[in-house]
Coordinates of C-alpha atoms in Angstrom, one line a residue:
Chain M
M1 CA 150.3 32.5 80.1
T2 CA 151.0 34.2 76.8
S3 CA 152.3 37.7 76.5
D4 CA 148.9 38.8 75.1
D5 CA 147.1 37.5 78.2
H6 CA 149.6 39.3 80.3
H7 CA 148.7 42.7 78.8
S8 CA 144.9 42.3 78.7
H9 CA 143.9 44.7 81.5
D10 CA 140.4 43.3 82.1
H11 CA 141.4 39.7 82.3
T12 CA 140.5 38.2 85.7
E13 CA 139.7 34.7 86.8
P14 CA 136.0 34.2 87.2
P15 CA 135.2 34.6 90.8
D16 CA 134.3 31.4 92.5
S17 CA 130.7 30.7 93.5
L18 CA 131.4 31.5 97.2
T19 CA 132.7 34.9 96.4
L20 CA 129.6 35.6 94.4
K21 CA 127.2 34.1 97.0
V22 CA 128.8 36.0 99.9
K23 CA 128.8 39.2 97.9
A24 CA 125.2 38.8 97.0
L25 CA 124.2 38.1 100.6
E26 CA 126.2 41.2 101.8
S27 CA 124.5 43.5 99.3
L28 CA 121.1 42.1 100.3
L29 CA 121.7 42.5 104.0
V30 CA 123.0 46.0 103.6
E31 CA 120.1 47.1 101.4
K32 CA 117.7 45.6 103.9
G33 CA 119.4 47.6 106.7
L34 CA 120.4 44.5 108.7
V35 CA 124.2 45.2 108.5
S36 CA 126.3 48.2 107.5
E37 CA 129.4 48.2 105.3
E38 CA 131.3 50.3 107.7
T39 CA 130.7 47.9 110.5
L40 CA 131.8 44.9 108.4
D41 CA 135.0 46.7 107.5
A42 CA 135.6 47.7 111.1
L43 CA 135.1 44.1 112.3
I44 CA 137.6 42.8 109.7
E45 CA 140.1 45.5 110.6
T46 CA 139.7 44.6 114.3
Y47 CA 140.5 40.9 113.9
E48 CA 143.0 41.2 111.1
H49 CA 145.1 43.9 112.6
K50 CA 144.2 44.8 116.2
V51 CA 143.5 41.6 118.1
G52 CA 146.1 38.8 117.7
P53 CA 148.7 36.6 119.4
R54 CA 150.9 39.6 120.2
N55 CA 148.4 40.2 123.1
G56 CA 149.0 36.7 124.4
S57 CA 152.8 37.1 124.1
H58 CA 152.6 40.1 126.5
V59 CA 150.6 38.1 129.0
V60 CA 153.2 35.3 128.9
A61 CA 156.2 37.6 129.1
K62 CA 154.7 39.4 132.1
A63 CA 154.0 36.1 133.8
W64 CA 157.7 35.1 133.3
T65 CA 159.0 38.3 134.8
D66 CA 156.4 39.2 137.5
P67 CA 155.7 36.3 140.0
E68 CA 152.8 38.2 141.5
F69 CA 151.2 38.6 138.1
K70 CA 151.8 34.9 137.4
A71 CA 150.1 33.8 140.6
W72 CA 147.1 36.0 139.8
L73 CA 147.0 34.7 136.2
L74 CA 147.0 31.1 137.3
K75 CA 144.3 31.8 139.9
D76 CA 142.1 34.3 138.0
A77 CA 143.1 34.4 134.4
T78 CA 140.1 36.5 133.3
G79 CA 140.9 39.3 135.8
A80 CA 144.7 39.2 135.3
I81 CA 144.4 39.3 131.5
A82 CA 141.8 42.1 131.7
S83 CA 144.3 44.2 133.7
L84 CA 146.5 44.3 130.6
G85 CA 143.6 45.5 128.5
F86 CA 142.8 42.3 126.7
T87 CA 139.1 41.6 127.0
G88 CA 136.1 40.8 124.8
R89 CA 134.3 38.2 122.8
Q90 CA 135.5 34.6 123.2
G91 CA 137.7 35.7 126.2
E92 CA 135.1 36.3 128.8
H93 CA 136.0 33.2 130.9
M94 CA 139.7 32.5 130.8
Q95 CA 141.9 29.8 132.3
V96 CA 145.7 29.7 132.0
V97 CA 147.4 26.3 132.2
E98 CA 151.1 26.2 132.9
N99 CA 153.7 24.0 131.3
T100 CA 156.4 22.6 133.6
D101 CA 159.2 20.1 133.5
T102 CA 156.7 17.3 134.0
V103 CA 153.4 18.6 132.4
H104 CA 152.7 19.8 128.8
N105 CA 149.3 21.3 128.0
L106 CA 147.6 21.2 124.7
V107 CA 144.3 23.1 123.8
V108 CA 141.7 21.9 121.3
C109 CA 138.0 22.4 120.5
T110 CA 136.8 19.0 119.2
L111 CA 133.3 20.2 118.6
C112 CA 133.9 23.5 116.7
S113 CA 136.6 26.1 116.9
C114 CA 136.5 27.7 120.4
Y115 CA 139.6 29.8 120.9
P116 CA 140.6 32.7 123.1
W117 CA 140.2 35.6 120.7
P118 CA 141.3 38.5 122.8
V119 CA 144.7 37.0 123.5
L120 CA 145.3 34.9 120.3
G121 CA 143.1 36.5 117.6
L122 CA 141.2 34.2 115.3
P123 CA 142.4 30.5 115.2
P124 CA 144.7 29.3 112.4
V125 CA 143.2 26.9 109.7
W126 CA 144.9 23.8 111.2
Y127 CA 143.3 24.5 114.7
K128 CA 139.9 24.4 113.0
S129 CA 140.7 21.4 110.8
A130 CA 139.1 18.0 111.2
P131 CA 142.4 16.1 111.6
Y132 CA 143.6 18.3 114.5
R133 CA 140.2 18.2 116.2
A134 CA 140.0 14.4 115.8
R135 CA 143.5 13.5 116.9
A136 CA 144.4 16.0 119.7
V137 CA 142.4 13.9 122.2
R138 CA 143.3 10.5 120.7
D139 CA 147.0 10.8 119.9
P140 CA 148.4 14.1 121.2
R141 CA 152.0 12.9 121.0
G142 CA 151.5 12.2 117.3
V143 CA 150.0 15.6 116.9
L144 CA 152.9 17.3 118.6
A145 CA 155.3 15.3 116.4
E146 CA 153.6 16.8 113.3
F147 CA 154.6 20.2 114.7
G148 CA 158.2 19.0 115.2
T149 CA 157.7 18.9 119.0
Q150 CA 159.3 16.1 121.0
L151 CA 158.7 15.7 124.7
D152 CA 160.8 13.8 127.1
G153 CA 159.3 10.4 128.0
D154 CA 158.4 11.5 131.6
V155 CA 156.4 14.5 130.5
R156 CA 152.7 14.0 130.9
I157 CA 150.4 15.5 128.4
E158 CA 147.2 17.2 129.5
V159 CA 144.7 18.1 126.8
W160 CA 142.0 20.8 127.3
D161 CA 138.9 20.3 125.1
S162 CA 137.0 23.7 125.0
T163 CA 133.5 22.3 125.2
A164 CA 131.9 25.2 127.1
E165 CA 132.6 29.0 127.2
M166 CA 135.9 28.5 129.2
R167 CA 138.8 29.5 127.0
Y168 CA 142.3 28.1 127.6
L169 CA 145.7 29.7 127.1
V170 CA 148.9 27.7 127.7
L171 CA 151.7 29.4 129.7
P172 CA 154.8 28.0 127.9
Q173 CA 158.1 27.4 129.7
R174 CA 160.6 30.2 129.6
P175 CA 163.6 29.1 127.6
M176 CA 166.9 28.7 129.3
G177 CA 169.4 31.5 128.6
T178 CA 167.0 34.3 128.8
E179 CA 167.8 35.4 132.4
G180 CA 167.6 39.1 132.8
W181 CA 165.9 39.8 129.5
P182 CA 163.4 42.6 129.5
E183 CA 159.7 41.8 129.1
E184 CA 159.5 43.2 125.5
K185 CA 162.4 41.0 124.3
L186 CA 160.8 38.0 125.9
A187 CA 157.5 38.7 124.3
D188 CA 159.2 38.5 120.9
L189 CA 160.1 34.9 121.6
V190 CA 156.5 33.8 122.4
T191 CA 154.8 32.1 119.5
R192 CA 151.1 31.6 119.0
N193 CA 151.6 27.9 118.6
S194 CA 153.4 27.7 122.0
M195 CA 150.3 29.3 123.6
I196 CA 148.0 26.6 122.0
G197 CA 150.5 24.0 123.2
V198 CA 151.7 22.5 120.0
E199 CA 155.2 23.9 120.3
K200 CA 157.8 24.7 123.0
I201 CA 159.7 27.9 122.8
S202 CA 163.3 27.8 121.8
L203 CA 165.9 30.6 121.4
P204 CA 166.6 31.6 117.8
G205 CA 169.3 29.4 116.5
D206 CA 168.6 26.6 118.9
D207 CA 167.9 23.2 117.5
P208 CA 164.2 22.6 118.4
S209 CA 165.0 18.9 118.7
G210 CA 167.1 19.9 121.7
D211 CA 169.1 17.3 123.4
R212 CA 167.5 14.3 121.7
E213 CA 169.8 11.4 121.4
V214 CA 171.1 10.6 118.0
L215 CA 169.9 7.2 117.0
Chain L
M1 CA 122.6 14.7 118.0
R2 CA 125.8 13.2 116.7
G3 CA 126.9 15.2 113.7
S4 CA 130.2 15.4 111.8
H5 CA 131.2 18.3 114.0
D6 CA 131.7 15.8 116.9
L7 CA 135.2 14.8 115.7
G8 CA 137.2 13.7 118.8
G9 CA 138.9 10.4 118.1
L10 CA 137.7 10.0 114.5
E11 CA 140.4 8.1 112.5
G12 CA 141.6 8.3 109.0
L13 CA 141.4 12.1 108.4
G14 CA 145.0 12.3 107.3
P15 CA 147.8 14.7 108.4
I16 CA 147.2 18.1 109.9
S17 CA 149.6 19.8 107.6
P18 CA 149.8 23.2 109.4
E19 CA 150.9 26.3 107.6
A20 CA 154.0 27.9 109.1
E21 CA 152.9 30.4 111.7
S22 CA 155.2 33.2 110.4
C23 CA 153.5 33.4 107.0
E24 CA 149.9 32.4 107.7
P25 CA 147.3 35.1 106.9
V26 CA 144.3 35.7 109.2
F27 CA 142.0 35.1 106.2
H28 CA 142.8 33.2 103.0
A29 CA 140.3 35.0 100.7
D30 CA 138.2 38.1 100.7
W31 CA 134.9 36.2 101.0
E32 CA 136.2 34.6 104.2
K33 CA 136.6 38.1 105.7
R34 CA 133.1 39.1 104.6
I35 CA 131.2 36.0 105.8
F36 CA 133.1 36.3 109.2
A37 CA 132.1 39.9 109.6
L38 CA 128.5 39.3 108.3
T39 CA 128.0 36.5 110.8
L40 CA 129.2 38.6 113.7
A41 CA 127.3 41.7 112.7
A42 CA 124.1 39.7 112.0
G43 CA 124.5 38.0 115.4
F44 CA 124.2 41.4 117.0
L45 CA 120.7 41.8 115.7
G46 CA 119.8 39.6 118.7
Q47 CA 117.7 37.1 116.8
W48 CA 119.8 34.1 117.8
N49 CA 122.5 33.2 120.3
L50 CA 125.9 31.6 119.9
D51 CA 124.6 28.1 120.5
E52 CA 121.9 28.4 117.9
S53 CA 124.6 29.6 115.6
R54 CA 126.7 26.6 116.3
H55 CA 123.7 24.3 115.9
A56 CA 122.9 25.8 112.5
R57 CA 126.3 24.7 111.2
E58 CA 126.1 21.3 112.8
R59 CA 122.7 20.4 111.5
Q60 CA 124.0 20.1 107.9
S61 CA 124.4 16.6 106.3
P62 CA 127.6 15.1 107.8
D63 CA 128.9 14.8 104.2
D64 CA 128.6 18.5 103.6
Y65 CA 130.0 19.5 107.0
L66 CA 133.2 17.6 106.4
R67 CA 133.5 18.5 102.7
H68 CA 133.1 22.3 103.3
S69 CA 135.9 24.6 104.3
Y70 CA 135.5 26.2 107.7
Y71 CA 134.0 29.5 106.5
E72 CA 131.8 27.7 104.0
N73 CA 130.1 26.2 107.0
W74 CA 129.7 29.7 108.4
W75 CA 127.9 30.6 105.2
V76 CA 125.6 27.7 105.5
G77 CA 124.9 28.5 109.2
L78 CA 124.2 32.2 108.5
K79 CA 121.9 31.4 105.6
T80 CA 119.9 28.9 107.7
L81 CA 119.4 31.3 110.6
L82 CA 118.4 34.2 108.3
L83 CA 115.8 32.1 106.7
E84 CA 114.5 30.4 109.9
K85 CA 114.3 33.6 111.8
G86 CA 112.5 35.3 109.0
L87 CA 115.1 38.0 108.4
V88 CA 115.5 37.1 104.8
S89 CA 112.9 35.2 102.7
E90 CA 113.6 32.4 100.2
E91 CA 112.3 34.8 97.5
E92 CA 114.9 37.4 98.5
F93 CA 117.7 34.8 98.5
D94 CA 116.7 33.7 95.0
S95 CA 116.0 37.1 93.5
R96 CA 118.7 39.0 95.5
E97 CA 116.2 41.8 95.7
P98 CA 115.1 43.1 99.1
R99 CA 111.3 42.8 99.6
F100 CA 111.1 44.1 103.2
Q101 CA 113.3 46.2 105.4
A102 CA 114.9 45.6 108.7
S103 CA 112.9 48.5 110.2
S104 CA 109.7 46.5 109.5
L105 CA 111.1 43.9 111.9
E106 CA 112.0 46.7 114.4
L107 CA 115.7 45.8 113.9
S108 CA 118.6 48.1 113.4
A109 CA 122.1 47.3 112.2
L110 CA 125.2 47.2 114.5
Q111 CA 127.1 50.5 114.0
A112 CA 130.8 50.6 113.5
E113 CA 131.2 53.0 116.5
D114 CA 129.6 50.4 118.8
I115 CA 132.1 47.7 118.1
A116 CA 134.6 48.7 120.7
G117 CA 131.9 48.8 123.4
I118 CA 130.3 45.4 122.4
I119 CA 132.8 43.1 120.8
L120 CA 135.8 44.2 122.8
K121 CA 133.8 44.1 126.0
G122 CA 132.3 40.7 125.4
S123 CA 129.4 39.2 127.4
S124 CA 129.7 36.9 130.3
V125 CA 127.7 33.6 130.4
E126 CA 128.0 33.3 134.1
M127 CA 124.7 33.3 135.9
Q128 CA 123.2 32.9 139.3
A129 CA 121.9 29.4 139.8
E130 CA 118.9 28.7 142.0
K131 CA 120.2 25.3 143.0
A132 CA 123.4 24.6 144.9
P133 CA 126.0 22.5 142.9
G134 CA 125.2 18.8 142.9
F135 CA 128.8 17.7 142.7
R136 CA 132.0 18.7 144.5
V137 CA 135.6 18.9 143.4
G138 CA 137.1 15.4 143.8
D139 CA 133.8 13.6 143.0
Q140 CA 133.8 10.8 140.4
V141 CA 131.2 11.3 137.7
K142 CA 130.0 9.5 134.7
V143 CA 128.9 11.2 131.5
R144 CA 125.3 10.5 130.5
Q145 CA 124.6 8.5 127.4
D146 CA 120.9 9.2 127.1
I147 CA 121.2 12.8 125.7
T148 CA 120.8 12.1 122.0
T149 CA 118.7 14.8 120.3
G150 CA 119.3 18.5 119.6
H151 CA 122.4 20.5 120.2
T152 CA 124.7 19.2 123.0
R153 CA 128.2 20.0 124.1
I154 CA 128.9 16.5 125.2
P155 CA 131.6 15.1 122.9
T156 CA 130.8 11.5 122.0
Y157 CA 134.2 10.2 123.1
V158 CA 133.5 10.8 126.8
R159 CA 129.9 9.4 126.9
G160 CA 129.6 6.7 129.5
R161 CA 133.1 7.4 130.7
V162 CA 134.1 8.2 134.3
G163 CA 136.2 11.2 135.3
I164 CA 137.0 13.3 138.3
I165 CA 135.7 16.8 138.9
E166 CA 138.7 19.1 139.2
R167 CA 137.1 22.5 139.2
H168 CA 133.6 24.1 139.6
H169 CA 133.4 27.0 137.2
G170 CA 130.2 28.3 138.7
A171 CA 126.9 28.4 136.9
H172 CA 127.0 29.2 133.2
V173 CA 124.3 29.5 130.5
F174 CA 123.5 25.8 129.6
A175 CA 124.5 25.5 125.9
D176 CA 122.1 22.6 125.2
R177 CA 119.0 24.6 126.2
N178 CA 120.4 27.9 124.9
A179 CA 120.4 26.4 121.4
L180 CA 116.6 26.2 121.8
G181 CA 116.5 29.8 122.8
R182 CA 116.2 29.2 126.6
R183 CA 118.8 31.0 128.6
E184 CA 119.1 29.0 131.8
A185 CA 121.9 28.5 134.4
E186 CA 123.5 25.1 135.2
H187 CA 126.6 24.4 137.2
L188 CA 129.6 23.9 135.0
Y189 CA 132.5 21.6 135.9
S190 CA 136.0 20.8 134.5
I191 CA 136.3 17.0 134.5
R192 CA 139.6 15.2 134.0
F193 CA 139.5 11.8 132.2
L194 CA 142.4 9.5 131.7
S195 CA 143.1 8.4 128.2
R196 CA 143.0 4.8 129.1
E197 CA 139.4 5.3 130.5
I198 CA 138.3 7.1 127.3
W199 CA 139.9 4.8 124.7
R200 CA 140.0 1.6 126.8
E201 CA 143.5 0.8 125.7
E202 CA 146.5 -0.2 127.8
P203 CA 148.8 2.8 127.3
E204 CA 152.3 2.2 126.1
E205 CA 154.9 3.2 128.7
N206 CA 154.4 6.8 129.7
A207 CA 151.9 7.3 126.9
D208 CA 148.8 7.8 129.1
F209 CA 147.5 11.4 129.1
G210 CA 144.8 13.4 130.7
V211 CA 141.8 15.1 128.9
R212 CA 139.8 17.9 130.5
V213 CA 136.3 18.4 129.3
D214 CA 133.9 21.1 130.5
L215 CA 130.4 19.7 131.1
W216 CA 127.3 21.0 132.8
E217 CA 125.5 19.2 135.6
P218 CA 122.7 17.7 133.4
H219 CA 125.4 16.0 131.4
L220 CA 126.6 14.0 134.5
E221 CA 125.5 11.3 136.7
E222 CA 126.9 10.0 140.0
V223 CA 129.0 6.9 139.9
G224 CA 127.5 4.1 141.9
G225 CA 127.6 4.8 145.6
V226 CA 128.7 8.4 145.5
A227 CA 125.9 10.4 146.9
R228 CA 125.0 13.8 145.3
K229 CA 125.2 16.5 147.9

């Protein structure tokens, strides 16, 4: 870029064709009275800032600290999650699956992009990508390795393919060394990826490869 | 139908290459935000349901489906539905000039103040079924191979495979018929398959895993000798 370019105020990259096509469609639908600008803005605001994985972190932290809530969550996830105020589209029928010392759960939607919006927000790009959708049910250990996740040899993987309107949330294992932590501090540890099942939760500073033997 | 959306087990697609969670934005471009919101808002006009919407994206040429980015497929799906349902004409798409109003179709746009009540409340797909469930938890079932046309939620990788029913979710709106605009209840089950049954490979030591798939009763048949109750 030359210094001249740098100072030309009106210089912008030509918008790509999708930008133009979507803009044209939006104008047309607004002019026809089929959608309203305010509604579109409010929908974007909702899913960009109000609904996201922070909600799921609260569910997990509460399950770690409140055995009664955890029992309810594993039996009737929809009801237990709704009691915390997290309800809505793509979360009407919830099931929570628990990771243990011997079972590790992984969630996918091989047919599209089904994902529990009220607790995790909109799915990340990789979750919707062809390679993830193809390999999660074929080579889950290889998928986990791509996220830097190693499981002990005796841990069995259980994959959940979201082919109907049931939506799945993984209850990750609570990391060692967090005894007595308040719920809020625990919620800060819970990552979105751990609630999809591609990661385990480690304490800040921990080597995520854990106690793997040095080869 | 088997389209490019039916990806379970497809090989050769390369690495997943995830973005780091800590710095990934919800949307990666303004047009993605707009097509997301347009699709949601247009959906609330009540002219199509979620399964028709999925099917509109899946009906593209397999080439296009895989080449497009995720939200580009949403653009294709929305355009297809608007045209097919007569909400926008070809002429309007080409000229970008409105020729008729929503009011002439007796439709009115979703209002911003209604979002909390509608989107954040959601809508259940659980229904009352007339029939009792045909299978019970613990039954062995085989996934049918003869459902080959239209929208279906059977992933190809479990067709003809045998699994065990682990949970009865109750009766839910049957997606395959919902995509044709028919809201009908069928019993929905969570079925667990073993990876060695799906992929027909001898697992390496400890490498066997389970896969749960949710399927409706019409997707399933009894395995020889197990009577349907």
